[in-house]
mmCIF file of C-alpha atoms in Angstrom:
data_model
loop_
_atom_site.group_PDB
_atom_site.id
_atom_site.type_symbol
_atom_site.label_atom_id
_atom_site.label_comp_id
_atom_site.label_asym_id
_atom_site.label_seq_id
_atom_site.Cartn_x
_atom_site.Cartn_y
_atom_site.Cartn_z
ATOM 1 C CA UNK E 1254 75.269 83.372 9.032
ATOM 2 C CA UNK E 1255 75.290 86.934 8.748
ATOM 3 C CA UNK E 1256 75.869 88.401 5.403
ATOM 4 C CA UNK E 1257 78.240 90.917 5.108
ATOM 5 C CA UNK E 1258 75.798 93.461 3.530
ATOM 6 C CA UNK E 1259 73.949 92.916 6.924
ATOM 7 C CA UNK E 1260 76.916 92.956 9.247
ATOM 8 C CA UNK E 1261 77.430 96.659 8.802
ATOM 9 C CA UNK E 1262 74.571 98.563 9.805
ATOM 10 C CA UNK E 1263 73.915 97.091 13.395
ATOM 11 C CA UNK E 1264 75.802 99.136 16.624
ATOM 12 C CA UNK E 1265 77.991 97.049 16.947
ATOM 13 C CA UNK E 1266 79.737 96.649 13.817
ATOM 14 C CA UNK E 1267 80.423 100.116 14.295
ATOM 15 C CA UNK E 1268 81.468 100.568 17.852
ATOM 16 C CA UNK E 1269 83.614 97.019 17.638
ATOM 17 C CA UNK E 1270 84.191 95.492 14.630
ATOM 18 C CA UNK E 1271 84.977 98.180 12.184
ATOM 19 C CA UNK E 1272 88.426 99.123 13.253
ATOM 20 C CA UNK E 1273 89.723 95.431 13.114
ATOM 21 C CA UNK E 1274 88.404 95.843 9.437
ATOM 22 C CA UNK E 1275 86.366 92.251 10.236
ATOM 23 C CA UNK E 1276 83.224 91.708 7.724
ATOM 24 C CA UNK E 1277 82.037 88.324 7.055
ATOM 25 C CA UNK E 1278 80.718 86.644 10.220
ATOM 26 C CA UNK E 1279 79.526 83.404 11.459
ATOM 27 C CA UNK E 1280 76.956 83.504 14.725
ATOM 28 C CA UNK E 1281 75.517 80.554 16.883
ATOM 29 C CA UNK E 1282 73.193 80.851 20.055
ATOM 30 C CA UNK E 1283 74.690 78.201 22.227
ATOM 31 C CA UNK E 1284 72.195 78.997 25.149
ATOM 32 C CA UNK E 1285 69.632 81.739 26.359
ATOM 33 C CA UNK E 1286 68.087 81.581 29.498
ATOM 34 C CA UNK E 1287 67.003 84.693 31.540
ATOM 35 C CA UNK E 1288 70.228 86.200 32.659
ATOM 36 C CA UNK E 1289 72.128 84.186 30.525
ATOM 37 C CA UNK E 1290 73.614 84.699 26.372
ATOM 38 C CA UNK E 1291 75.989 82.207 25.446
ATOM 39 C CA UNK E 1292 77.100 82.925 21.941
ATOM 40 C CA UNK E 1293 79.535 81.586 19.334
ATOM 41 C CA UNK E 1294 80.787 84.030 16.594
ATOM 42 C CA UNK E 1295 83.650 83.816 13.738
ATOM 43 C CA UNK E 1296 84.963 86.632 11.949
ATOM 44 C CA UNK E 1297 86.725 87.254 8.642
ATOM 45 C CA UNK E 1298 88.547 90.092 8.080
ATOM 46 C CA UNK E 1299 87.527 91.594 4.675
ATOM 47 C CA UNK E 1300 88.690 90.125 0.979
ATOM 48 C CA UNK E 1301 88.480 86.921 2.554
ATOM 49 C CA UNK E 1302 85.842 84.386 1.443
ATOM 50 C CA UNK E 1303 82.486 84.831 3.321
ATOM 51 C CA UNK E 1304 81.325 81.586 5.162
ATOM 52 C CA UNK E 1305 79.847 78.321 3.432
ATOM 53 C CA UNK E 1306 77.862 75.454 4.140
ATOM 54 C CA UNK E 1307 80.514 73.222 5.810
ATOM 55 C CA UNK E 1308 81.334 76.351 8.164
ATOM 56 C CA UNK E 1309 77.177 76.566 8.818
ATOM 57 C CA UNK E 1310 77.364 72.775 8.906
ATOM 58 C CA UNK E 1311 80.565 72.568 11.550
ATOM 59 C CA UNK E 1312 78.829 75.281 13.871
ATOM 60 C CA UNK E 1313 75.110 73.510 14.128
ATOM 61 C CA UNK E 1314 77.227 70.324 15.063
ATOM 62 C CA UNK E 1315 79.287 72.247 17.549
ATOM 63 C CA UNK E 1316 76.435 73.993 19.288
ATOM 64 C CA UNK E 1317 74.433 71.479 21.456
ATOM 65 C CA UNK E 1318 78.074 70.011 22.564
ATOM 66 C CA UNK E 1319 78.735 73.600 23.564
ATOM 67 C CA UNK E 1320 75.484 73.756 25.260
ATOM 68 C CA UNK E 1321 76.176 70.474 27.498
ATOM 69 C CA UNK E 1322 79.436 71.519 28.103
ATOM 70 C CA UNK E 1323 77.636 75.072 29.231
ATOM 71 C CA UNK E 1324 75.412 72.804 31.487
ATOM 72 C CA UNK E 1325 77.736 71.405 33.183
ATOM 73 C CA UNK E 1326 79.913 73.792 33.905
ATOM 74 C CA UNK E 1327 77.084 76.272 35.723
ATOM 75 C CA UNK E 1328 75.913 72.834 37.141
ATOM 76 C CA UNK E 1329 79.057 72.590 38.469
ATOM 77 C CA UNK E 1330 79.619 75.397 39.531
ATOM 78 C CA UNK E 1331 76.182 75.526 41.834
ATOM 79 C CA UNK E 1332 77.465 72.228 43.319
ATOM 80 C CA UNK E 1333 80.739 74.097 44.465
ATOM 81 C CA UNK E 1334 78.635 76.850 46.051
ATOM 82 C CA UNK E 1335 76.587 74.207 47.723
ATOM 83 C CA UNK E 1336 79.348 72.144 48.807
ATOM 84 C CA UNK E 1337 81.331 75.120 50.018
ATOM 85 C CA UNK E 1338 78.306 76.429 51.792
ATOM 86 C CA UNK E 1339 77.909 73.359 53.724
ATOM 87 C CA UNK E 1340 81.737 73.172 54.845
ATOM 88 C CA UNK E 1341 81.171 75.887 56.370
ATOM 89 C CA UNK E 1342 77.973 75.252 58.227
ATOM 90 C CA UNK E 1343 79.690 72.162 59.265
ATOM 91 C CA UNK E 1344 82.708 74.292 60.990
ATOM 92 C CA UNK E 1345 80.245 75.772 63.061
ATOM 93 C CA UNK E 1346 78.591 72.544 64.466
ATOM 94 C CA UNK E 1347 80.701 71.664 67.457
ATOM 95 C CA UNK E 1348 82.599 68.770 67.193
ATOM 96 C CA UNK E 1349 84.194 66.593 65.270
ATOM 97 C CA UNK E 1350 82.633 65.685 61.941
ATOM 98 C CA UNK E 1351 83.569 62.647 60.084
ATOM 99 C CA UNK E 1352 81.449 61.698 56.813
ATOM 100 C CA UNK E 1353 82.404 57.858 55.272
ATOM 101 C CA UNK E 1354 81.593 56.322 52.095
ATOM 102 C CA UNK E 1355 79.686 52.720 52.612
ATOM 103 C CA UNK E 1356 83.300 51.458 51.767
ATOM 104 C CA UNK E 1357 84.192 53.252 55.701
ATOM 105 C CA UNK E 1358 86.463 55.902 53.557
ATOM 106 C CA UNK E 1359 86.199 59.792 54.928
ATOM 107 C CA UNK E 1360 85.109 61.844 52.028
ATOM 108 C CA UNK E 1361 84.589 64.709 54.145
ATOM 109 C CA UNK E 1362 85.031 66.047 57.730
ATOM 110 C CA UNK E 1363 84.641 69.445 59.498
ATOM 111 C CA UNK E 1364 87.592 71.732 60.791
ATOM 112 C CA UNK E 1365 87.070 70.389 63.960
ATOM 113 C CA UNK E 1366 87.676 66.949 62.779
ATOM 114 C CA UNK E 1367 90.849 68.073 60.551
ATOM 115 C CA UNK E 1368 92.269 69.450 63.608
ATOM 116 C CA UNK E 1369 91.556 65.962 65.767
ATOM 117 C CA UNK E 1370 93.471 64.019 63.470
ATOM 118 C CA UNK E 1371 96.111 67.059 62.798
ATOM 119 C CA UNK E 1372 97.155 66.948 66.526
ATOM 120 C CA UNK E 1373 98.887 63.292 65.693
ATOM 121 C CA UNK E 1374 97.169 62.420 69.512
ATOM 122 C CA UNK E 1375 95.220 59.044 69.159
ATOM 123 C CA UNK E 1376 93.563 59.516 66.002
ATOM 124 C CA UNK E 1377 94.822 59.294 62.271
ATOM 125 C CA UNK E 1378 94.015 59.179 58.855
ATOM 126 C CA UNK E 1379 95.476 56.806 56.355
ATOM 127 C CA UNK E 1380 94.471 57.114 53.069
ATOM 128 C CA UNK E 1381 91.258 58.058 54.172
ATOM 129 C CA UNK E 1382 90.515 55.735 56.812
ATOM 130 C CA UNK E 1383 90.451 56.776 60.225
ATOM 131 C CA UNK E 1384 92.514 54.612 62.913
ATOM 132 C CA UNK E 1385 93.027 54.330 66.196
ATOM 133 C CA UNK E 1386 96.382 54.151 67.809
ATOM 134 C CA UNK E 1387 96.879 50.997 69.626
ATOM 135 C CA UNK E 1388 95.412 47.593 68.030
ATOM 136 C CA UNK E 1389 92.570 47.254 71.343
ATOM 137 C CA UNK E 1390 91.149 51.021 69.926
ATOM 138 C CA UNK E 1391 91.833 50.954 66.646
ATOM 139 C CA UNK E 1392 89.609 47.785 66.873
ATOM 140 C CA UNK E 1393 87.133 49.642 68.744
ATOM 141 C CA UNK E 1394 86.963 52.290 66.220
ATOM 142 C CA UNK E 1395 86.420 49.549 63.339
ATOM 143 C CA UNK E 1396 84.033 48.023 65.202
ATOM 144 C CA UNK E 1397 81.867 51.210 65.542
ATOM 145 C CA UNK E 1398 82.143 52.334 62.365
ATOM 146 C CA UNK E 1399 81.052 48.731 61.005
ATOM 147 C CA UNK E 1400 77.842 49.332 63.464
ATOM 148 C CA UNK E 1401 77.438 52.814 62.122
ATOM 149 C CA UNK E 1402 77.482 51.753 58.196
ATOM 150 C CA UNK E 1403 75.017 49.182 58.664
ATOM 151 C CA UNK E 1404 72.561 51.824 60.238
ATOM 152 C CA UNK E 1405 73.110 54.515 57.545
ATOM 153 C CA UNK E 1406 70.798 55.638 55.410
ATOM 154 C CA UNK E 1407 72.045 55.793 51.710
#
């Protein structure tokens, strides 16, 4: 907590704060890394009450759920690069691409692969299980994905 006294003499105060007439504040450091300041900060505008201990006491129980929810969203966010990096290595792998969960479910395929089952010519995708058309293929296609599963690595 940041007394008002000591509010007004940084930079800041002065270049931002002054002309919304805001004095008592409230600060928390939800996370510092290198090349990364997460703060928290609550302003009063002046004649109101400064901060007390519940307000202290409210912000050091917010903080580390701020910082998790920080976590997760830059972890999040690095996973979306990732995945979105290796779509698109994927689109430039010739052929089609199909990736199934150990349930036989498509959780991801290539452009290639979008474009197979797009055409409507042999191949579709039902809630994301691939079929055949025709029972004597589609039971082809079972079987080989039954073969593949039980070869996979998990």
């Amino acid at each position: 907590m940041v007394e008002p006294d000591g509010l007004v003499k940084p930079a800041f105060y002065n270049e931002a704060l002054r002309k919304w007439k805001v004095h008592p504040g409230l600060f928390g450091v939800i996370q510092q890394d290198p090349g990364l300041l997460a703060n928290i900060a609550r302003y009063r505008p002046a004649g109101r009450a400064a901060f007390g201990t519940d307000d202290m006491d409210l912000l050091e129980f917010l903080i580390p759920h701020l910082r998790l929810a920080f976590q997760l969203h830059f972890r999040l966010k690095d996973l979306q690069q990732q995945n979105a990096v290796a779509r698109d290595a994927m689109d430039l792998i010739g052929g089609a691409i199909f990736f199934l969960n150990s349930a036989g479910k498509i959780f991801l395929m290539n452009g290639e692969a979008r474009e197979m089952v797009g055409v409507g010519d042999g191949l579709r995708v039902t809630r994301d299980e691939l079929f055949a058309e025709g029972a004597t293929e589609n039971g082809r296609l079972k079987a080989l994905v039954k073969r593949t599963l039980a070869h996979s690595v998990s």
